[in-house]
Amino acid sequence: MIASAPGKIILFGEHAVVYGRHALVSAIDLRCRVEVKKRSEFRIFSPLGLTGLDLKIHPYITFAINRFCEFKKIEGAEIVVKSEIPIASGLGSSAAVTVATLKALSEEFEVYLSEEEIFEIAKKVELDVQGRASGIDPFISTFGGSWIFPERKKVELPFQFFLIKLWERSTKAMVEKVANLRQKYPEIVEKIFDSIDSIALKAPNCGAEEFGELIHMNQSLLRALGVSSPEIEEIVSKLEKDGFRVKLTGAGGGGCIFGIFSGRKPENSFLVRPEMEGVKIESA
Ligand code: MEV
């Protein structure tokens, strides 16, 4: 059984969304495909390596299998992962592999979980691995489309986006960094979250020019939260000098930066567009 799920781009609201604020998020046209076959033991094969159940190398898949076993106890499976989504880059590769694994397990072992159940289990898996999370990544990988989260207000985004991949980093570490800053300066950090919330709510009604201004403001607030860095700001400044508006997307500290594509894109960037389809079966 082969299932696939899309990656995502957070346009506005990362980190603040962990503390109950809104985010604007879209699925993107890069997918992760997971094939599951019944076997007598567990074998997981991905670009990260070949393992059995392994919380170090394949934490999301291993926790997904453990959580799936709460619905139906299984003795083994072969899991093969092929993904177009760059790893540890803020584009939701972990959630996509989790959601696609759950869907493929669910069909292969005739449990037939609903999308809502897959989302709920994937959210638990994310918490198992990261300790703290908003659920935005498993939500968008499951349902696809573009949304104001957590309200589940569907929006249409008439844009294509360019992405520049920086370096890999750990979401967990960046989320912890913001948690520490909030603990130290709660009255200041909560106000930064409120401003990010206003940006996320404003964005769906904006044209390209205002959208660019919001990108600039949100990037400055991410910098204030400590998830940018001098190296990232240098790249952002250079792109701004070239006339682009860009911001980090996802947890920051590296990962990816994005901007709206209006006929011109920076060197070393690639284009993505909003994707309507969430998790699905590719073939039996
Ligand atoms: C990660 O894609 C987005 C964060 O806001 C974490 C989360 O919402 O769980 C940094």
GROMACS .gro file of C-alpha atoms and ligand atoms in nm:
model
  294
    1MET     CA    1   0.000   0.000   0.000
    2ILE     CA    2   0.142   0.339  -0.095
    3ALA     CA    3   0.017   0.662   0.064
    4SER     CA    4   0.142   1.016   0.016
    5ALA     CA    5   0.110   1.345   0.206
    6PRO     CA    6   0.219   1.699   0.120
    7GLY     CA    7   0.477   1.927   0.281
    8LYS     CA    8   0.383   2.276   0.392
    9ILE     CA    9   0.485   2.637   0.403
   10ILE     CA   10   0.396   2.855   0.702
   11LEU     CA   11   0.339   3.199   0.554
   12PHE     CA   12   0.287   3.372   0.889
   13GLY     CA   13   0.260   3.271   1.252
   14GLU     CA   14   0.523   3.005   1.330
   15HIS     CA   15   0.613   2.985   1.701
   16ALA     CA   16   0.326   3.219   1.802
   17VAL     CA   17   0.090   2.937   1.694
   18VAL     CA   18   0.240   2.712   1.964
   19TYR     CA   19   0.098   2.964   2.216
   20GLY     CA   20  -0.256   2.977   2.078
   21ARG     CA   21  -0.213   3.250   1.815
   22HIS     CA   22  -0.319   3.220   1.450
   23ALA     CA   23  -0.103   3.110   1.162
   24LEU     CA   24  -0.153   3.117   0.785
   25VAL     CA   25  -0.032   2.790   0.636
   26SER     CA   26  -0.051   2.617   0.301
   27ALA     CA   27   0.023   2.266   0.179
   28ILE     CA   28   0.276   2.270  -0.107
   29ASP     CA   29   0.325   2.058  -0.416
   30LEU     CA   30   0.609   1.848  -0.272
   31ARG     CA   31   0.501   1.511  -0.136
   32CYS     CA   32   0.633   1.227   0.078
   33ARG     CA   33   0.541   0.874  -0.036
   34VAL     CA   34   0.539   0.580   0.205
   35GLU     CA   35   0.495   0.218   0.103
   36VAL     CA   36   0.385  -0.031   0.371
   37LYS     CA   37   0.385  -0.411   0.328
   38LYS     CA   38   0.286  -0.674   0.587
   39ARG     CA   39   0.595  -0.857   0.720
   40SER     CA   40   0.689  -1.064   1.026
   41GLU     CA   41   0.931  -0.796   1.158
   42PHE     CA   42   0.979  -0.419   1.122
   43ARG     CA   43   1.214  -0.277   0.858
   44ILE     CA   44   1.222   0.097   0.784
   45PHE     CA   45   1.403   0.215   0.473
   46SER     CA   46   1.440   0.590   0.405
   47PRO     CA   47   1.705   0.843   0.293
   48LEU     CA   48   1.813   0.840   0.661
   49GLY     CA   49   1.906   0.471   0.650
   50LEU     CA   50   1.778   0.116   0.696
   51THR     CA   51   1.669   0.029   1.050
   52GLY     CA   52   1.417  -0.164   1.255
   53LEU     CA   53   1.203   0.032   1.501
   54ASP     CA   54   1.451   0.305   1.592
   55LEU     CA   55   1.374   0.617   1.796
   56LYS     CA   56   1.708   0.780   1.707
   57ILE     CA   57   1.716   0.746   1.327
   58HIS     CA   58   1.343   0.713   1.251
   59PRO     CA   59   1.164   0.870   1.551
   60TYR     CA   60   0.849   0.984   1.368
   61ILE     CA   61   0.791   0.652   1.189
   62THR     CA   62   0.870   0.449   1.503
   63PHE     CA   63   0.632   0.652   1.721
   64ALA     CA   64   0.370   0.638   1.440
   65ILE     CA   65   0.392   0.256   1.444
   66ASN     CA   66   0.371   0.249   1.826
   67ARG     CA   67   0.064   0.476   1.821
   68PHE     CA   68  -0.093   0.270   1.539
   69CYS     CA   69  -0.051  -0.042   1.755
   70GLU     CA   70  -0.294   0.118   2.005
   71PHE     CA   71  -0.560   0.061   1.733
   72LYS     CA   72  -0.435  -0.272   1.601
   73LYS     CA   73  -0.142  -0.470   1.734
   74ILE     CA   74   0.085  -0.562   1.443
   75GLU     CA   75   0.396  -0.782   1.448
   76GLY     CA   76   0.587  -0.631   1.157
   77ALA     CA   77   0.590  -0.423   0.840
   78GLU     CA   78   0.828  -0.306   0.572
   79ILE     CA   79   0.816   0.074   0.541
   80VAL     CA   80   0.982   0.241   0.242
   81VAL     CA   81   0.998   0.622   0.232
   82LYS     CA   82   1.059   0.833  -0.077
   83SER     CA   83   1.025   1.206  -0.026
   84GLU     CA   84   1.049   1.519  -0.240
   85ILE     CA   85   1.043   1.734   0.075
   86PRO     CA   86   1.386   1.847   0.201
   87ILE     CA   87   1.451   1.713   0.553
   88ALA     CA   88   1.479   1.942   0.862
   89SER     CA   89   1.410   2.250   0.649
   90GLY     CA   90   1.084   2.387   0.783
   91LEU     CA   91   0.874   2.233   0.504
   92GLY     CA   92   0.694   1.974   0.714
   93SER     CA   93   0.884   1.662   0.606
   94SER     CA   94   0.843   1.499   0.952
   95ALA     CA   95   0.468   1.552   0.961
   96ALA     CA   96   0.429   1.436   0.600
   97VAL     CA   97   0.616   1.110   0.667
   98THR     CA   98   0.412   1.055   0.986
   99VAL     CA   99   0.077   1.117   0.818
  100ALA     CA  100   0.160   0.912   0.507
  101THR     CA  101   0.288   0.624   0.725
  102LEU     CA  102  -0.032   0.623   0.932
  103LYS     CA  103  -0.249   0.626   0.619
  104ALA     CA  104  -0.057   0.344   0.453
  105LEU     CA  105  -0.056   0.134   0.776
  106SER     CA  106  -0.426   0.199   0.820
  107GLU     CA  107  -0.513   0.071   0.470
  108GLU     CA  108  -0.262  -0.216   0.459
  109PHE     CA  109  -0.386  -0.352   0.794
  110GLU     CA  110  -0.755  -0.278   0.721
  111VAL     CA  111  -0.815  -0.033   1.006
  112TYR     CA  112  -0.942   0.248   0.779
  113LEU     CA  113  -0.869   0.544   1.005
  114SER     CA  114  -1.053   0.864   0.913
  115GLU     CA  115  -0.857   1.178   0.823
  116GLU     CA  116  -0.958   1.326   1.158
  117GLU     CA  117  -0.816   1.018   1.338
  118ILE     CA  118  -0.494   1.032   1.135
  119PHE     CA  119  -0.455   1.399   1.228
  120GLU     CA  120  -0.513   1.328   1.599
  121ILE     CA  121  -0.262   1.039   1.604
  122ALA     CA  122  -0.002   1.237   1.404
  123LYS     CA  123  -0.039   1.522   1.653
  124LYS     CA  124   0.040   1.280   1.938
  125VAL     CA  125   0.342   1.149   1.745
  126GLU     CA  126   0.471   1.505   1.702
  127LEU     CA  127   0.436   1.561   2.077
  128ASP     CA  128   0.605   1.224   2.146
  129VAL     CA  129   0.909   1.345   1.949
  130GLN     CA  130   0.915   1.721   2.008
  131GLY     CA  131   0.753   1.760   2.350
  132ARG     CA  132   0.582   2.085   2.248
  133ALA     CA  133   0.396   2.158   1.921
  134SER     CA  134   0.087   2.331   1.785
  135GLY     CA  135  -0.027   2.049   1.554
  136ILE     CA  136  -0.013   2.277   1.249
  137ASP     CA  137   0.222   2.049   1.052
  138PRO     CA  138   0.017   1.725   1.090
  139PHE     CA  139  -0.301   1.926   1.023
  140ILE     CA  140  -0.187   2.062   0.688
  141SER     CA  141  -0.025   1.734   0.578
  142THR     CA  142  -0.352   1.553   0.650
  143PHE     CA  143  -0.599   1.797   0.498
  144GLY     CA  144  -0.401   1.988   0.231
  145GLY     CA  145  -0.516   2.333   0.112
  146SER     CA  146  -0.449   2.677   0.265
  147TRP     CA  147  -0.587   2.767   0.606
  148ILE     CA  148  -0.597   3.000   0.898
  149PHE     CA  149  -0.504   2.764   1.182
  150PRO     CA  150  -0.624   2.664   1.443
  151GLU     CA  151  -0.965   2.803   1.339
  152ARG     CA  152  -0.975   2.585   1.026
  153LYS     CA  153  -1.081   2.878   0.812
  154LYS     CA  154  -1.007   2.786   0.451
  155VAL     CA  155  -0.845   3.058   0.236
  156GLU     CA  156  -0.736   3.093  -0.124
  157LEU     CA  157  -0.383   3.207  -0.193
  158PRO     CA  158  -0.335   3.332  -0.548
  159PHE     CA  159   0.044   3.313  -0.522
  160GLN     CA  160   0.337   3.096  -0.609
  161PHE     CA  161   0.631   3.110  -0.371
  162PHE     CA  162   1.007   3.087  -0.417
  163LEU     CA  163   1.204   2.901  -0.152
  164ILE     CA  164   1.571   2.913  -0.069
  165LYS     CA  165   1.705   2.622   0.132
  166LEU     CA  166   1.957   2.720   0.398
  167TRP     CA  167   2.093   2.451   0.632
  168GLU     CA  168   1.925   2.180   0.838
  169ARG     CA  169   1.832   2.242   1.201
  170SER     CA  170   1.619   2.089   1.476
  171THR     CA  171   1.262   2.213   1.521
  172LYS     CA  172   1.265   2.089   1.880
  173ALA     CA  173   1.571   2.304   1.966
  174MET     CA  174   1.419   2.617   1.810
  175VAL     CA  175   1.085   2.566   1.986
  176GLU     CA  176   1.273   2.526   2.316
  177LYS     CA  177   1.470   2.845   2.246
  178VAL     CA  178   1.149   3.046   2.210
  179ALA     CA  179   1.002   2.879   2.522
  180ASN     CA  180   1.307   2.992   2.721
  181LEU     CA  181   1.283   3.350   2.592
  182ARG     CA  182   0.912   3.356   2.682
  183GLN     CA  183   0.988   3.229   3.029
  184LYS     CA  184   1.246   3.506   3.077
  185TYR     CA  185   1.043   3.794   2.928
  186PRO     CA  186   0.677   3.682   2.928
  187GLU     CA  187   0.526   4.032   2.905
  188ILE     CA  188   0.743   4.121   2.602
  189VAL     CA  189   0.728   3.789   2.416
  190GLU     CA  190   0.349   3.760   2.451
  191LYS     CA  191   0.319   4.099   2.277
  192ILE     CA  192   0.542   3.980   1.994
  193PHE     CA  193   0.311   3.678   1.957
  194ASP     CA  194   0.010   3.915   1.949
  195SER     CA  195   0.167   4.116   1.665
  196ILE     CA  196   0.239   3.797   1.470
  197ASP     CA  197  -0.122   3.692   1.527
  198SER     CA  198  -0.246   4.022   1.374
  199ILE     CA  199  -0.020   3.969   1.072
  200ALA     CA  200  -0.152   3.615   1.013
  201LEU     CA  201  -0.512   3.734   1.032
  202LYS     CA  202  -0.453   4.031   0.802
  203ALA     CA  203  -0.263   3.842   0.531
  204PRO     CA  204  -0.541   3.649   0.351
  205ASN     CA  205  -0.703   3.980   0.244
  206CYS     CA  206  -0.382   4.133   0.107
  207GLY     CA  207  -0.248   4.176  -0.244
  208ALA     CA  208   0.113   4.098  -0.335
  209GLU     CA  209   0.256   4.433  -0.222
  210GLU     CA  210   0.102   4.432   0.126
  211PHE     CA  211   0.178   4.061   0.158
  212GLY     CA  212   0.544   4.155   0.103
  213GLU     CA  213   0.527   4.418   0.376
  214LEU     CA  214   0.381   4.162   0.616
  215ILE     CA  215   0.661   3.920   0.523
  216HIS     CA  216   0.912   4.190   0.618
  217MET     CA  217   0.738   4.262   0.951
  218ASN     CA  218   0.702   3.895   1.046
  219GLN     CA  219   1.069   3.830   0.968
  220SER     CA  220   1.167   4.117   1.201
  221LEU     CA  221   0.953   3.966   1.477
  222LEU     CA  222   1.107   3.620   1.423
  223ARG     CA  223   1.445   3.788   1.463
  224ALA     CA  224   1.322   3.939   1.790
  225LEU     CA  225   1.222   3.588   1.903
  226GLY     CA  226   1.581   3.472   1.846
  227VAL     CA  227   1.514   3.224   1.565
  228SER     CA  228   1.704   3.419   1.299
  229SER     CA  229   2.082   3.469   1.316
  230PRO     CA  230   2.346   3.708   1.177
  231GLU     CA  231   2.408   3.463   0.889
  232ILE     CA  232   2.038   3.446   0.802
  233GLU     CA  233   1.995   3.823   0.837
  234GLU     CA  234   2.286   3.874   0.596
  235ILE     CA  235   2.107   3.661   0.336
  236VAL     CA  236   1.776   3.840   0.403
  237SER     CA  237   1.943   4.184   0.368
  238LYS     CA  238   2.112   4.088   0.044
  239LEU     CA  239   1.782   3.967  -0.101
  240GLU     CA  240   1.609   4.285   0.020
  241LYS     CA  241   1.875   4.492  -0.157
  242ASP     CA  242   1.785   4.296  -0.472
  243GLY     CA  243   1.421   4.396  -0.423
  244PHE     CA  244   1.282   4.074  -0.267
  245ARG     CA  245   1.077   4.048   0.053
  246VAL     CA  246   1.166   3.726   0.235
  247LYS     CA  247   1.115   3.553   0.568
  248LEU     CA  248   1.200   3.228   0.740
  249THR     CA  249   0.933   2.962   0.727
  250GLY     CA  250   0.892   2.699   0.998
  251ALA     CA  251   1.100   2.686   1.312
  252GLY     CA  252   1.388   2.902   1.181
  253GLY     CA  253   1.756   2.881   1.278
  254GLY     CA  254   1.813   2.769   0.917
  255GLY     CA  255   1.563   2.565   0.718
  256CYS     CA  256   1.411   2.773   0.439
  257ILE     CA  257   1.331   3.133   0.358
  258PHE     CA  258   1.055   3.223   0.114
  259GLY     CA  259   0.902   3.511  -0.077
  260ILE     CA  260   0.621   3.566  -0.325
  261PHE     CA  261   0.709   3.485  -0.685
  262SER     CA  262   0.612   3.774  -0.912
  263GLY     CA  263   0.790   3.669  -1.230
  264ARG     CA  264   1.140   3.699  -1.083
  265LYS     CA  265   1.315   3.470  -0.837
  266PRO     CA  266   1.654   3.477  -0.663
  267GLU     CA  267   1.941   3.252  -0.771
  268ASN     CA  268   1.939   2.909  -0.607
  269SER     CA  269   1.570   2.928  -0.531
  270PHE     CA  270   1.292   2.690  -0.637
  271LEU     CA  271   0.921   2.745  -0.684
  272VAL     CA  272   0.631   2.583  -0.502
  273ARG     CA  273   0.259   2.638  -0.526
  274PRO     CA  274  -0.031   2.572  -0.289
  275GLU     CA  275  -0.149   2.210  -0.300
  276MET     CA  276  -0.513   2.122  -0.243
  277GLU     CA  277  -0.478   1.748  -0.184
  278GLY     CA  278  -0.391   1.623   0.163
  279VAL     CA  279  -0.306   1.264   0.251
  280LYS     CA  280  -0.415   1.006  -0.006
  281ILE     CA  281  -0.364   0.652  -0.128
  282GLU     CA  282  -0.141   0.641  -0.435
  283SER     CA  283  -0.177   0.270  -0.509
  284ALA     CA  284  -0.285  -0.050  -0.337
  285MEV     C1  285   0.708   2.425   1.285
  285MEV     O1  286   0.677   2.393   1.150
  285MEV     C2  287   0.621   2.538   1.333
  285MEV     C3  288   0.642   2.580   1.478
  285MEV     O2  289   0.550   2.684   1.504
  285MEV     C4  290   0.621   2.465   1.575
  285MEV     C5  291   0.476   2.419   1.584
  285MEV     O3  292   0.385   2.497   1.552
  285MEV     O4  293   0.453   2.307   1.629
  285MEV     C6  294   0.783   2.636   1.500
   0.00000   0.00000   0.00000
